[in-house]
Tab-separated table of C-alpha atoms in Angstrom:
chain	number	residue	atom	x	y	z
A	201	UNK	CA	92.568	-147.662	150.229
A	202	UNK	CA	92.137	-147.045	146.800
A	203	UNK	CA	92.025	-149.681	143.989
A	204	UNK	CA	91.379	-149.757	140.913
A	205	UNK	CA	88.430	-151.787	140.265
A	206	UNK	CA	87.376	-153.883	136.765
A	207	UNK	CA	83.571	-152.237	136.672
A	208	UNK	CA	83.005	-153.833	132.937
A	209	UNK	CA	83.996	-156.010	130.537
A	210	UNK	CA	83.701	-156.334	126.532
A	211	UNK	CA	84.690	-158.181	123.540
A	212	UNK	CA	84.642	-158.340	120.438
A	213	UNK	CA	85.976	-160.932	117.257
A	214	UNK	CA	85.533	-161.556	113.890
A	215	UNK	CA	82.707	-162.694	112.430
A	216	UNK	CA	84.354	-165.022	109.878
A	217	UNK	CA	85.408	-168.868	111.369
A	218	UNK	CA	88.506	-171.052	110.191
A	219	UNK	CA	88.143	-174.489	111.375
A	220	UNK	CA	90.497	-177.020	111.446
A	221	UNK	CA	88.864	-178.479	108.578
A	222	UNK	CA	89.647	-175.455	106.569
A	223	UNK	CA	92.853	-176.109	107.174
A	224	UNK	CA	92.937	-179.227	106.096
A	225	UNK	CA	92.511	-178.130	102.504
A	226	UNK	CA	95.243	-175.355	103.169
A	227	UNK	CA	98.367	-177.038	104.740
A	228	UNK	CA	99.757	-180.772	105.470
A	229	UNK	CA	97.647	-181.129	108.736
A	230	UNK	CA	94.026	-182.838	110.289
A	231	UNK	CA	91.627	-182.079	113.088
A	232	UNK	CA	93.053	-184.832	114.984
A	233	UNK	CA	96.333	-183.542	114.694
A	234	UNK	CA	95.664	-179.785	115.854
A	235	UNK	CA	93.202	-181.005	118.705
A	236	UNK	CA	95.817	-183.347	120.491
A	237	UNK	CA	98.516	-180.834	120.035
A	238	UNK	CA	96.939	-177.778	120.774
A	239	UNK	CA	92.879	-178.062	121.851
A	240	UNK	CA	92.342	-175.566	119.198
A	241	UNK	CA	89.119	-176.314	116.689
A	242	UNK	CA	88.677	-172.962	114.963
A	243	UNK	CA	89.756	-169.425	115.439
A	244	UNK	CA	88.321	-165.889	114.042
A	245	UNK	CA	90.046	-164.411	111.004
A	246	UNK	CA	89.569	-161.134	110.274
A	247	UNK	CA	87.974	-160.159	106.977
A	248	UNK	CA	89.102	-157.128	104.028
A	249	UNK	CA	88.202	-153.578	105.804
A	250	UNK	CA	88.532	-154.690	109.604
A	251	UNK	CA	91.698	-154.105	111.171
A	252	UNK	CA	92.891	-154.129	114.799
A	253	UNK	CA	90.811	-150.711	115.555
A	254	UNK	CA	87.956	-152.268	114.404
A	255	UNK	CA	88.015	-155.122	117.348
A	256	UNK	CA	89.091	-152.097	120.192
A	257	UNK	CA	87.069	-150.303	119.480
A	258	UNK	CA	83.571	-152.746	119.694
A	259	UNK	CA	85.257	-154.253	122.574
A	260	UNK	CA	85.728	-150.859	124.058
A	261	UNK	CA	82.271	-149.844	123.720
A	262	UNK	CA	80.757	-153.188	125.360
A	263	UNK	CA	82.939	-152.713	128.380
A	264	UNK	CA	82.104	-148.862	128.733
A	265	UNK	CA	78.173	-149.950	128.057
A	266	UNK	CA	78.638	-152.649	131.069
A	267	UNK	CA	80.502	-149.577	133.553
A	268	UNK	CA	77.938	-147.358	133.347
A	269	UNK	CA	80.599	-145.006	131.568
A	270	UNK	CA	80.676	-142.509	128.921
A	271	UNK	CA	83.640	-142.035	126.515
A	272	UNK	CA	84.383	-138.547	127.578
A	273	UNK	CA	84.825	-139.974	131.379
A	274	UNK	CA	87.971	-141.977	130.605
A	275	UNK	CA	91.394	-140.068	131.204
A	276	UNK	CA	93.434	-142.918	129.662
A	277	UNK	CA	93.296	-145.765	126.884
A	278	UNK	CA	96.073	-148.071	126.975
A	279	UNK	CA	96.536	-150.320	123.962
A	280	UNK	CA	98.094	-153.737	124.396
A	281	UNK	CA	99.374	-155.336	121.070
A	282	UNK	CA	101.695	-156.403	118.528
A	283	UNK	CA	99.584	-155.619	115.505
A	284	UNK	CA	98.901	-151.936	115.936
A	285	UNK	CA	96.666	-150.217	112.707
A	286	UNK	CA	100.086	-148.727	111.509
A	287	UNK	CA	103.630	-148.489	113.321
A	288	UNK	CA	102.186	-145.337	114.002
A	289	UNK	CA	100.529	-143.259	115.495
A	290	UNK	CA	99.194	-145.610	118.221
A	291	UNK	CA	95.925	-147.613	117.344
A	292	UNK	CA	94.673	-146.396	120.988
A	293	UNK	CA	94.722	-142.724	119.079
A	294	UNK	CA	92.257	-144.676	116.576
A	295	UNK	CA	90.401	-145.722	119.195
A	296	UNK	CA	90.242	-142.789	121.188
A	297	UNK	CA	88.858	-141.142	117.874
A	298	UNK	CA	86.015	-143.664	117.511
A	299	UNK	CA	85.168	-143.201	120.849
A	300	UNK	CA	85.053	-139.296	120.854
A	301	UNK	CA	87.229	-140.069	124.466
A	302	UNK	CA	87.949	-136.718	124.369
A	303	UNK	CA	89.881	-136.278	127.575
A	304	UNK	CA	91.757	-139.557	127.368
A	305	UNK	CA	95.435	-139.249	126.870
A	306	UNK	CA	96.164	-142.452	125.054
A	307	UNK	CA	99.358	-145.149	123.760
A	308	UNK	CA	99.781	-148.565	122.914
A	309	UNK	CA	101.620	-151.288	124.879
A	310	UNK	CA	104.041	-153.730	122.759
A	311	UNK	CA	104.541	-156.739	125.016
A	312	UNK	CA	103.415	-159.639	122.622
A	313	UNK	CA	100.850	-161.557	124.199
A	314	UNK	CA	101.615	-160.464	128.045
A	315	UNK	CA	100.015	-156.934	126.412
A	316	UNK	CA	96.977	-157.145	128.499
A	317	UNK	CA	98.466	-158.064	132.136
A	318	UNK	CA	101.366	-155.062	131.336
A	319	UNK	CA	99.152	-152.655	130.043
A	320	UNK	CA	96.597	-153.089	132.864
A	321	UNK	CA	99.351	-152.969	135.559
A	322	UNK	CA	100.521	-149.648	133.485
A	323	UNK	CA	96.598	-148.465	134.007
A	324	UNK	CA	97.037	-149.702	137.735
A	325	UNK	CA	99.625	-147.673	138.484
A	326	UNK	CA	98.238	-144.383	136.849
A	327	UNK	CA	95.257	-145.363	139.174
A	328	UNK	CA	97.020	-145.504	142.110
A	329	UNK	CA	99.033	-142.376	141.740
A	330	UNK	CA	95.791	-140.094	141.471
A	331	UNK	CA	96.739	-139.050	138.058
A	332	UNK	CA	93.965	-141.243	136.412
A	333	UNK	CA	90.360	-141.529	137.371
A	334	UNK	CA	89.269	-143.850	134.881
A	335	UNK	CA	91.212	-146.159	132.186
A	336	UNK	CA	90.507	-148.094	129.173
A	337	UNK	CA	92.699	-150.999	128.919
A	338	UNK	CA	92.953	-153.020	125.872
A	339	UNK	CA	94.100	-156.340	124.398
A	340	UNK	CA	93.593	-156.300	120.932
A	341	UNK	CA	95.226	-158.143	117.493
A	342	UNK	CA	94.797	-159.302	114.349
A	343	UNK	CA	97.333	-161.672	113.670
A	344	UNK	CA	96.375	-163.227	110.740
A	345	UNK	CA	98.195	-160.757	108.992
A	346	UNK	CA	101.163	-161.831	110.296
A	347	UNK	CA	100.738	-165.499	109.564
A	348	UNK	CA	102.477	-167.459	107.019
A	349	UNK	CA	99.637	-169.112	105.862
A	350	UNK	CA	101.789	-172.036	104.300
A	351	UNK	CA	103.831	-172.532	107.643
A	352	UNK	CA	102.013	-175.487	109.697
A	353	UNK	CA	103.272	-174.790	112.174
A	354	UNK	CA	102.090	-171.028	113.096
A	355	UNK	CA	98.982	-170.640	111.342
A	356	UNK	CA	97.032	-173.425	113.024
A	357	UNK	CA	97.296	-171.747	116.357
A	358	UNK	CA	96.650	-167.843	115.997
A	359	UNK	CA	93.588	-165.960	115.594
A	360	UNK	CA	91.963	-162.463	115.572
A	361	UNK	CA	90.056	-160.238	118.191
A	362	UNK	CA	89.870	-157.640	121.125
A	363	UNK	CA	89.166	-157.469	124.725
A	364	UNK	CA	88.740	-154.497	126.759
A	365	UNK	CA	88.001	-153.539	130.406
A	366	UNK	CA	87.212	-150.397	132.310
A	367	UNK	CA	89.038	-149.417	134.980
A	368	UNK	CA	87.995	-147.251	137.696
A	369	UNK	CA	89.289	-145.780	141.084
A	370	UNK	CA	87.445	-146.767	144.103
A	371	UNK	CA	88.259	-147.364	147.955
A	372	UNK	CA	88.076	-150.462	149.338
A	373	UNK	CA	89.731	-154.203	148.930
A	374	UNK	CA	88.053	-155.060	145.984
A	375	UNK	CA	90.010	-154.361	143.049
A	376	UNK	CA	93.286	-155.436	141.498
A	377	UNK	CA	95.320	-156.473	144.419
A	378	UNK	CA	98.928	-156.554	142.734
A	379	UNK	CA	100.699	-157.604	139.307
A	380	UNK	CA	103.919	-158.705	138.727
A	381	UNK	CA	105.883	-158.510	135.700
A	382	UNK	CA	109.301	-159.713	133.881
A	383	UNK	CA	110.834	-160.073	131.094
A	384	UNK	CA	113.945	-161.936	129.769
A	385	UNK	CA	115.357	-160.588	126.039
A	386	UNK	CA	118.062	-163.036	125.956
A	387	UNK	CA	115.559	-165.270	124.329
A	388	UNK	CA	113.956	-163.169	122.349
A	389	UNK	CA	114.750	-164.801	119.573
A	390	UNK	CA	112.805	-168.089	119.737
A	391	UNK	CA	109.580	-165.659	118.957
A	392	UNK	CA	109.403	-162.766	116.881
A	393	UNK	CA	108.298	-160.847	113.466
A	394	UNK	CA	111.556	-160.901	111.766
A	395	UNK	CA	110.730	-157.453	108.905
A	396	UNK	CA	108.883	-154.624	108.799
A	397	UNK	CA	110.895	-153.093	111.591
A	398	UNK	CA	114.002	-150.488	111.226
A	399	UNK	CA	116.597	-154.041	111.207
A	400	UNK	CA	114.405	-155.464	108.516
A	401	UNK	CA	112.254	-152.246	106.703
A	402	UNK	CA	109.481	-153.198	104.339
A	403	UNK	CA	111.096	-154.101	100.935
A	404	UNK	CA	110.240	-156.440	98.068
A	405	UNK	CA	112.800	-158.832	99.068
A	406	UNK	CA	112.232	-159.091	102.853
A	407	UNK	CA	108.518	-159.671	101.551
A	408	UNK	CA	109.905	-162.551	99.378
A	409	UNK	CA	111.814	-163.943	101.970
A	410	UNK	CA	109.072	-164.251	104.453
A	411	UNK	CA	110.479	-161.890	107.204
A	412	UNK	CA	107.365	-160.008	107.645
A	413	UNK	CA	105.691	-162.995	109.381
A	414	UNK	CA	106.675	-164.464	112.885
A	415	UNK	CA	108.156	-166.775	113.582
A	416	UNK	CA	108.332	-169.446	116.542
A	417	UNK	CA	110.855	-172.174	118.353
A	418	UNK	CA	107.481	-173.733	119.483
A	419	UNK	CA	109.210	-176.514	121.859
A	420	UNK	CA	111.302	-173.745	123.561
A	421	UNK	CA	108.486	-172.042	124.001
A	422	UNK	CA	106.400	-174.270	125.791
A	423	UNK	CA	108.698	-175.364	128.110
A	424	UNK	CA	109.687	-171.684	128.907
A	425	UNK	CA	106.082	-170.417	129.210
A	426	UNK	CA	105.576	-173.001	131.796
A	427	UNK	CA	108.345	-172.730	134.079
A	428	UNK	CA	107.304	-168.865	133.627
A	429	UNK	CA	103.748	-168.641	133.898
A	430	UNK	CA	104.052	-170.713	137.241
A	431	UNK	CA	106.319	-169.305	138.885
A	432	UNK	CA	104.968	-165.636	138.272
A	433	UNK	CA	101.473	-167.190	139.453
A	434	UNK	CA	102.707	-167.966	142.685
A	435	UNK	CA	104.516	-164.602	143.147
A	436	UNK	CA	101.130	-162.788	142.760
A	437	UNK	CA	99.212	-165.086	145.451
A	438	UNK	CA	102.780	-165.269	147.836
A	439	UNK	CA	102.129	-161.275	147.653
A	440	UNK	CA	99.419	-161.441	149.041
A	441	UNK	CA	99.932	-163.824	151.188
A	442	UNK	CA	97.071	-165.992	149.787
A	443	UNK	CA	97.280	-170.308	148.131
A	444	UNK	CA	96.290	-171.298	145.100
A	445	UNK	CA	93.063	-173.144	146.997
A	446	UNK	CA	92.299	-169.156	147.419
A	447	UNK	CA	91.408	-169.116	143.817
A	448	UNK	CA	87.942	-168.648	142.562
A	449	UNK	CA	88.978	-168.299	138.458
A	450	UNK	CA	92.100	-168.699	137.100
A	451	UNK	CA	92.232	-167.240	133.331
A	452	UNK	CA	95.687	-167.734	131.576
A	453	UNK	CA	96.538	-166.623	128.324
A	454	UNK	CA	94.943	-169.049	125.814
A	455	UNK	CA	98.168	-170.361	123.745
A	456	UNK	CA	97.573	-173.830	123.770
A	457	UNK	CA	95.686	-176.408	126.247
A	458	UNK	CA	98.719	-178.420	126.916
A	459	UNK	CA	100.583	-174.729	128.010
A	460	UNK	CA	96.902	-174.208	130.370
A	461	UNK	CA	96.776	-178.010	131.792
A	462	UNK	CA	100.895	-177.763	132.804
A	463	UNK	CA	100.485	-174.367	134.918
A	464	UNK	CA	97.530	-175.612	136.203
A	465	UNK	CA	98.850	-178.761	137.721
A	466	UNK	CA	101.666	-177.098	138.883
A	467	UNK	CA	99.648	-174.597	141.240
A	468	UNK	CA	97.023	-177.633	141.528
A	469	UNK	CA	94.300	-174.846	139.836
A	470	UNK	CA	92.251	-177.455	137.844
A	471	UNK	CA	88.886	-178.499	136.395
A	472	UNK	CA	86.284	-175.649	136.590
A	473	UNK	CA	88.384	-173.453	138.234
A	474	UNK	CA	90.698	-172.705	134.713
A	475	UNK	CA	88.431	-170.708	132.301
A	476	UNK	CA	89.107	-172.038	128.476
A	477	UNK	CA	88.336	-170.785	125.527
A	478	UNK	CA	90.685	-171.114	123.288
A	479	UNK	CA	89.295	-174.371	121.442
A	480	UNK	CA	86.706	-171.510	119.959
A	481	UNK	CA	89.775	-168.406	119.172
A	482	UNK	CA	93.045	-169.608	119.090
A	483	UNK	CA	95.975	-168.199	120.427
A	484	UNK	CA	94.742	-164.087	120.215
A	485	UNK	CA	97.589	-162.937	122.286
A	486	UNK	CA	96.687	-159.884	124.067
A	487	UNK	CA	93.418	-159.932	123.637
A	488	UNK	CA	93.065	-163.475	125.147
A	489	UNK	CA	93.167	-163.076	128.499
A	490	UNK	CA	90.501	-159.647	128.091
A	491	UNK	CA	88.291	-161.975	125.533
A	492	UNK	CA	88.455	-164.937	128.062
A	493	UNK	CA	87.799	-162.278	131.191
A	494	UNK	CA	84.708	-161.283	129.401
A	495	UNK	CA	82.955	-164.201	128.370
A	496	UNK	CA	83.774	-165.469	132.304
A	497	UNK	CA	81.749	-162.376	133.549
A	498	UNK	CA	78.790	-162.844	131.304
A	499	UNK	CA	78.827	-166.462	131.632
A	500	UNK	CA	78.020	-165.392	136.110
A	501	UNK	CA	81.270	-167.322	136.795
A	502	UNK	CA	82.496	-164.266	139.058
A	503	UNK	CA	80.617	-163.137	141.994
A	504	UNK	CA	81.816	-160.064	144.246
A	505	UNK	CA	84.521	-161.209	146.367
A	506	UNK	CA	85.742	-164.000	144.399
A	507	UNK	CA	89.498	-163.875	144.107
A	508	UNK	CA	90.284	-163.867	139.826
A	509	UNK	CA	94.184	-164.740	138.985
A	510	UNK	CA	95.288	-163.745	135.367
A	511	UNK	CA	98.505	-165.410	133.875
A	512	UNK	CA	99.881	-164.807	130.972
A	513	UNK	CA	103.624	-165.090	128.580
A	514	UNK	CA	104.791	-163.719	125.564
A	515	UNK	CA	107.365	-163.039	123.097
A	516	UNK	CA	110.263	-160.827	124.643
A	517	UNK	CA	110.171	-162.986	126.385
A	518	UNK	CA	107.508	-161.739	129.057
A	519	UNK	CA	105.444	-162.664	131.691
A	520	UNK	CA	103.158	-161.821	134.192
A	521	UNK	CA	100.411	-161.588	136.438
A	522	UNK	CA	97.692	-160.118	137.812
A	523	UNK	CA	95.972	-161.318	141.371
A	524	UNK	CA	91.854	-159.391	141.502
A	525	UNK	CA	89.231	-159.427	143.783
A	526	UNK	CA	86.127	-159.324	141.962
């Protein structure tokens, strides 16, 4: 059978650190505050002259450097995010271009942060139909340019940065076993970027009014992105007719640690089993799960074999999932 098999992983963030200190000084909040609510103590912020290319592309070039692959082998780069370079073209054409990935044909993914698990099931199935060889799938943002810096409660929780994986076509039952994805738009309202679209164009006034940064029904969320993230969890290992005990690593998207210890009592996926990063980045949105994926792998906490479950929800609402076997 052939699958299409993760054969290397990169990353790739901002050099620049905003602690919850700095914050502090910014907004009415503490250290205290943000940790108990959230788990987050600092996040990457992206500095004048990098932009979300800048992050894809590194992160591309560490995962092609740990494949074994060179730029012109890839036939497709997907792009998951919700801060592309410009509306367009797609920032996987920037990409592609800093890559010299000649022979790639190439688009981004708009998902919010389920990007990553919807633009690597989009790679899967390319894979699977013979039509792609090789992919390069991306998770990539920089949302701090979507922040309202003087809303408390949005910018403690975001941050900037890119993960990427290669993709490759191989027989056997390693590989990504299945992914599962929904979506639900009658809420789509309780997260979104209210201007700079075609209901809201770019204008002095929408800029005045705040409607170029997101905004967030943070309770709603939660409770949704639980319910969610659980239930689409199961569906992946019921697929497969595998437990969560089955579980070597389970990565969800990195939101917030109360979101990560809820879905992982609920499948009973606990303790060193749920990879965690977030306390360093923040809520990235598509590229946490690729960021997370990649620090897992160089940290030797996958081994061939080892069955890898990725989780993740997003404005749109979406979710989904992806069930691997390392």
């Amino acid at each position: 059978m052939i699958r299409p098999r993760i054969t290397g992983t990169g990353s790739a963030v901002p050099e620049k650190v905003l602690t919850n200190f700095d914050l502090e000084k910014m907004v009415d909040t503490t250290d205290e505050w943000i940790v108990t609510r959230t788990g987050i103590r600092e996040r990457r912020i992206a500095s004048e002259g990098e932009y979300t290319s800048t992050f894809a592309t590194a992160a591309a070039e560490r995962a092609l450097a740990a494949a074994g692959v060179k730029a012109e082998e890839i036939d497709l780069i997907v792009v998951g995010t919700l801060t592309p370079d410009f509306p367009f073209p797609a920032t996987a054409c920037i990409v592609q271009q800093a890559l010299k990935a000649t022979n790639a044909f190439c688009f981004d993914l708009s998902a919010a942060c389920s990007g990553f698990i919807y633009a690597l099931s989009t790679a899967q199935k390319f894979i699977v139909s013979g039509q792609v060889k090789k992919a390069l799938v991306i998770g990539a943002e920089v949302l701090s340019r979507i922040v309202d810096w003087n809303d408390r409660n949005t910018c403690l929780l975001f941050g900037d940065g890119a993960g990427a994986v290669v993709l490759e076509a191989q027989e056997g039952e390693n590989g990504i076993l299945s992914t599962h994805m929904h979506s639900d738009g009658n809420y789509w309202e309780i997260l979104y970027q209210k201007g700079a679209g075609s209901r809201n164009p770019a204008s002095h006034k929408n800029v005045d009014e705040g409607l170029v940064y997101l905004t967030m029904q943070g309770n709603e969320v939660f409770k949704l992105a639980v319910r969610a993230m659980g239930e689409v969890a199961m569906e992946a290992l019921e697929a497969n007719g595998l437990t969560p005990d089955d579980v070597k690593l389970f990565i969800p998207h990195q939101a917030n640690q109360r979101i990560v210890d809820s879905v992982g009592k609920r499948l009973g996926i606990t303790g060193e089993r749920v990879f965690v990063n977030l306390d360093r980045y923040g809520n990235t949105s598509a590229a946490s799960i690729p960021i997370a994926l990649d620090e897992a792998v160089r940290a030797g906490r996958l081994k061939e074999g080892d069955l890898l479950l990725l989780d993740a929800f997003g404005g749109g609402l979406t979710w989904g999932s992806a069930l691997v076997r390392w």
